[in-house]
mmCIF file of C-alpha atoms in Angstrom:
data_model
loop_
_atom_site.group_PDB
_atom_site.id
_atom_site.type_symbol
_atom_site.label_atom_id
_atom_site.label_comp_id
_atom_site.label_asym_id
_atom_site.label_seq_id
_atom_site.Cartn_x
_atom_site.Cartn_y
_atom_site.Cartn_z
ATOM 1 C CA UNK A 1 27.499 -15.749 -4.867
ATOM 2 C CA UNK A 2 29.960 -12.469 -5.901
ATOM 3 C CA UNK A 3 26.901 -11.251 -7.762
ATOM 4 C CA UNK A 4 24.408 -11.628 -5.516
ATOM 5 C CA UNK A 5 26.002 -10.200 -2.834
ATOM 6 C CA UNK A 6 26.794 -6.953 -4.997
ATOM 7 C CA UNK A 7 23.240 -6.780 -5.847
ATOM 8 C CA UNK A 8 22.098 -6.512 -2.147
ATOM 9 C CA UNK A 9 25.031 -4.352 -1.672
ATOM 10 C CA UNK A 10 23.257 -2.033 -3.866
ATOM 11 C CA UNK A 11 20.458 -1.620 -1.479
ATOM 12 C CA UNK A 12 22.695 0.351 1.453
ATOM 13 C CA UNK A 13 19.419 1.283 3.852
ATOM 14 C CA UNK A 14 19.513 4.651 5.553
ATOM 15 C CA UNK A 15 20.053 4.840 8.973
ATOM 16 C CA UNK A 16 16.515 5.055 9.944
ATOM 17 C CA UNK A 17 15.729 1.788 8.091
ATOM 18 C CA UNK A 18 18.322 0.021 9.837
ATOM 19 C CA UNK A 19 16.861 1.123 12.883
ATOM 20 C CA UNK A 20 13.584 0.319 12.055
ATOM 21 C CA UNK A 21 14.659 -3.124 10.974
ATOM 22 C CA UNK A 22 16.718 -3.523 14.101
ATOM 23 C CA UNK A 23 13.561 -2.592 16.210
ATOM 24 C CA UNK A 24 11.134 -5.416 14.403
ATOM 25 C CA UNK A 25 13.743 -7.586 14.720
ATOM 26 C CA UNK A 26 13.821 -7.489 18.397
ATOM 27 C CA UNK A 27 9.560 -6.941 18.515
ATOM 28 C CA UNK A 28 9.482 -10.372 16.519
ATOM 29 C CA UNK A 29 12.212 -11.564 18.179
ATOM 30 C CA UNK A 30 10.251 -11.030 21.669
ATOM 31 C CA UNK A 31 6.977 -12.076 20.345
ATOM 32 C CA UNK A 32 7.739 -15.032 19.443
ATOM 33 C CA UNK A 33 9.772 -16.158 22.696
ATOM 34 C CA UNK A 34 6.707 -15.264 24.373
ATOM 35 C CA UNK A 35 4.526 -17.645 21.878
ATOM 36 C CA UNK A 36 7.056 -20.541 22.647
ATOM 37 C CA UNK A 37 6.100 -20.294 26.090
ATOM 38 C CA UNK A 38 2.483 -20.193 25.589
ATOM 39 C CA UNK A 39 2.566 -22.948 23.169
ATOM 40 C CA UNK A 40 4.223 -25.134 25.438
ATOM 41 C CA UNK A 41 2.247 -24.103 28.318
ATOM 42 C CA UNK A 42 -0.386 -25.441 26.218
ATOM 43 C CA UNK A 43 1.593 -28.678 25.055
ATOM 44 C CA UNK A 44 2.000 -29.153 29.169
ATOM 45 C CA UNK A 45 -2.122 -28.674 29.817
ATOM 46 C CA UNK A 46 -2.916 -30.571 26.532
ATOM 47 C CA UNK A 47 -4.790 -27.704 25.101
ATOM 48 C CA UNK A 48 -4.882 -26.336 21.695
ATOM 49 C CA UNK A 49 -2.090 -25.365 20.206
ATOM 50 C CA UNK A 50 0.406 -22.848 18.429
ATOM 51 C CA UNK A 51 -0.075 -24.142 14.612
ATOM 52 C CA UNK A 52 3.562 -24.292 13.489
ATOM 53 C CA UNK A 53 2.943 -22.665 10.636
ATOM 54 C CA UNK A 54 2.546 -19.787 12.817
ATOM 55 C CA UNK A 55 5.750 -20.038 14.660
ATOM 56 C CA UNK A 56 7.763 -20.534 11.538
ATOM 57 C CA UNK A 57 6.258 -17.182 9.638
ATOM 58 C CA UNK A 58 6.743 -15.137 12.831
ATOM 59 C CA UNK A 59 10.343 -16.322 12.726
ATOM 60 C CA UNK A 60 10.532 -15.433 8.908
ATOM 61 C CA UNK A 61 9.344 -12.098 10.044
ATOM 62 C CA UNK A 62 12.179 -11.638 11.879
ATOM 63 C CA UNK A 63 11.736 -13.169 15.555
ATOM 64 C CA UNK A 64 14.215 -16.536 15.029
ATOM 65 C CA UNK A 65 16.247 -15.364 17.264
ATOM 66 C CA UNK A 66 13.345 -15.257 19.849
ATOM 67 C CA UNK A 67 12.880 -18.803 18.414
ATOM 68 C CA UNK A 68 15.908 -19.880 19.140
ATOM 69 C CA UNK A 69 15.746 -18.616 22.928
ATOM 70 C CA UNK A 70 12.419 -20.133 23.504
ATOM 71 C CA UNK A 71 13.292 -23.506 21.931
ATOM 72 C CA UNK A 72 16.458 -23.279 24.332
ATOM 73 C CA UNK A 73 14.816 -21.501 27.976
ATOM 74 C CA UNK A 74 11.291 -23.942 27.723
ATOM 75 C CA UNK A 75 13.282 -27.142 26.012
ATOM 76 C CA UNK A 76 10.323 -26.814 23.461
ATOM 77 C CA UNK A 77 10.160 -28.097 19.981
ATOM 78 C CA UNK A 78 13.940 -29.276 20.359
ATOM 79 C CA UNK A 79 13.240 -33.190 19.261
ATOM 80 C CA UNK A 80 11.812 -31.524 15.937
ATOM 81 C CA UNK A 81 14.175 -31.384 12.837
ATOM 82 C CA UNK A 82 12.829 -28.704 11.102
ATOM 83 C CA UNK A 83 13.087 -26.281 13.949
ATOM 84 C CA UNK A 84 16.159 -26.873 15.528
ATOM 85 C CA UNK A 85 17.478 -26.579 12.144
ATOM 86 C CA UNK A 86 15.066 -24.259 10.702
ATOM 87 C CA UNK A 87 15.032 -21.656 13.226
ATOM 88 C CA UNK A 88 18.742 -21.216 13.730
ATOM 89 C CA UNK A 89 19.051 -21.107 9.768
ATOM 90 C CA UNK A 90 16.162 -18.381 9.244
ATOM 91 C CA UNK A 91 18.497 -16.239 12.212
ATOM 92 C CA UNK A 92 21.760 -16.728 10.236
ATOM 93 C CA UNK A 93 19.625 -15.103 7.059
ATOM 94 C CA UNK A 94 18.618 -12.578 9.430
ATOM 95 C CA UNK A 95 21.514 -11.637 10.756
ATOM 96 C CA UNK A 96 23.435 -11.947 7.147
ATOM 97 C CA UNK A 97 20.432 -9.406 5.704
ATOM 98 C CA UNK A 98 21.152 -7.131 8.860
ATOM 99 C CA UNK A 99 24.961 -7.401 7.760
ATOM 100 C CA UNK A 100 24.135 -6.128 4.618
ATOM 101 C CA UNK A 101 22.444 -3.030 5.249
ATOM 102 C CA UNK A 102 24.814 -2.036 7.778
ATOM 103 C CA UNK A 103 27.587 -2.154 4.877
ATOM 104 C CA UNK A 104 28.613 1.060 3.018
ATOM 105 C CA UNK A 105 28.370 1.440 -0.639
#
């Protein structure tokens, strides 16, 4: 774990990564709120839905947190394992990542 976390260190982003990071991190973060509600908008008119194969990749782009929120504020997709485990997991990487480049040399 020592190792790996010395070979990240390595990778100290510049301050205008961090903030461009930071930024898709909230744009994902807000997208995919958003596409929570719409998919259970959806789930409520019986329409077609959100694949969730599309939720989970725009919460490995970086919008868990907004996956998190929406699973929370529209009590949607909270009986399913995988997301009320994955999503919170995939924002603790985030976050961890985000740690990371903030970190000096």
């Amino acid at each position: 774990m020592k190792q790996t976390v010395e070979f990240l260190a390595k990778f100290h982003a510049s301050d205008t990564v961090v903030v461009i990071l930071a930024a898709l991190y909230v744009v994902m973060s807000v997208i995919l709120f958003f596409v929570m509600r719409h998919d259970k908008r959806l789930s409520q008119k019986h329409g077609w839905r959100v694949p969730e194969a599309t939720l989970f990749l725009l919460a490995i782009l970086g919008g868990a947190l907004g996956g998190v929120l929406g699973m929370q504020i529209f009590r949607h997709k909270t009986k399913k394992t995988k997301f009320v485990l994955g999503f919170p997991a995939l924002m603790l990487i985030q976050w961890a990542l985000l740690i990371l480049f903030l970190l000096p040399n």
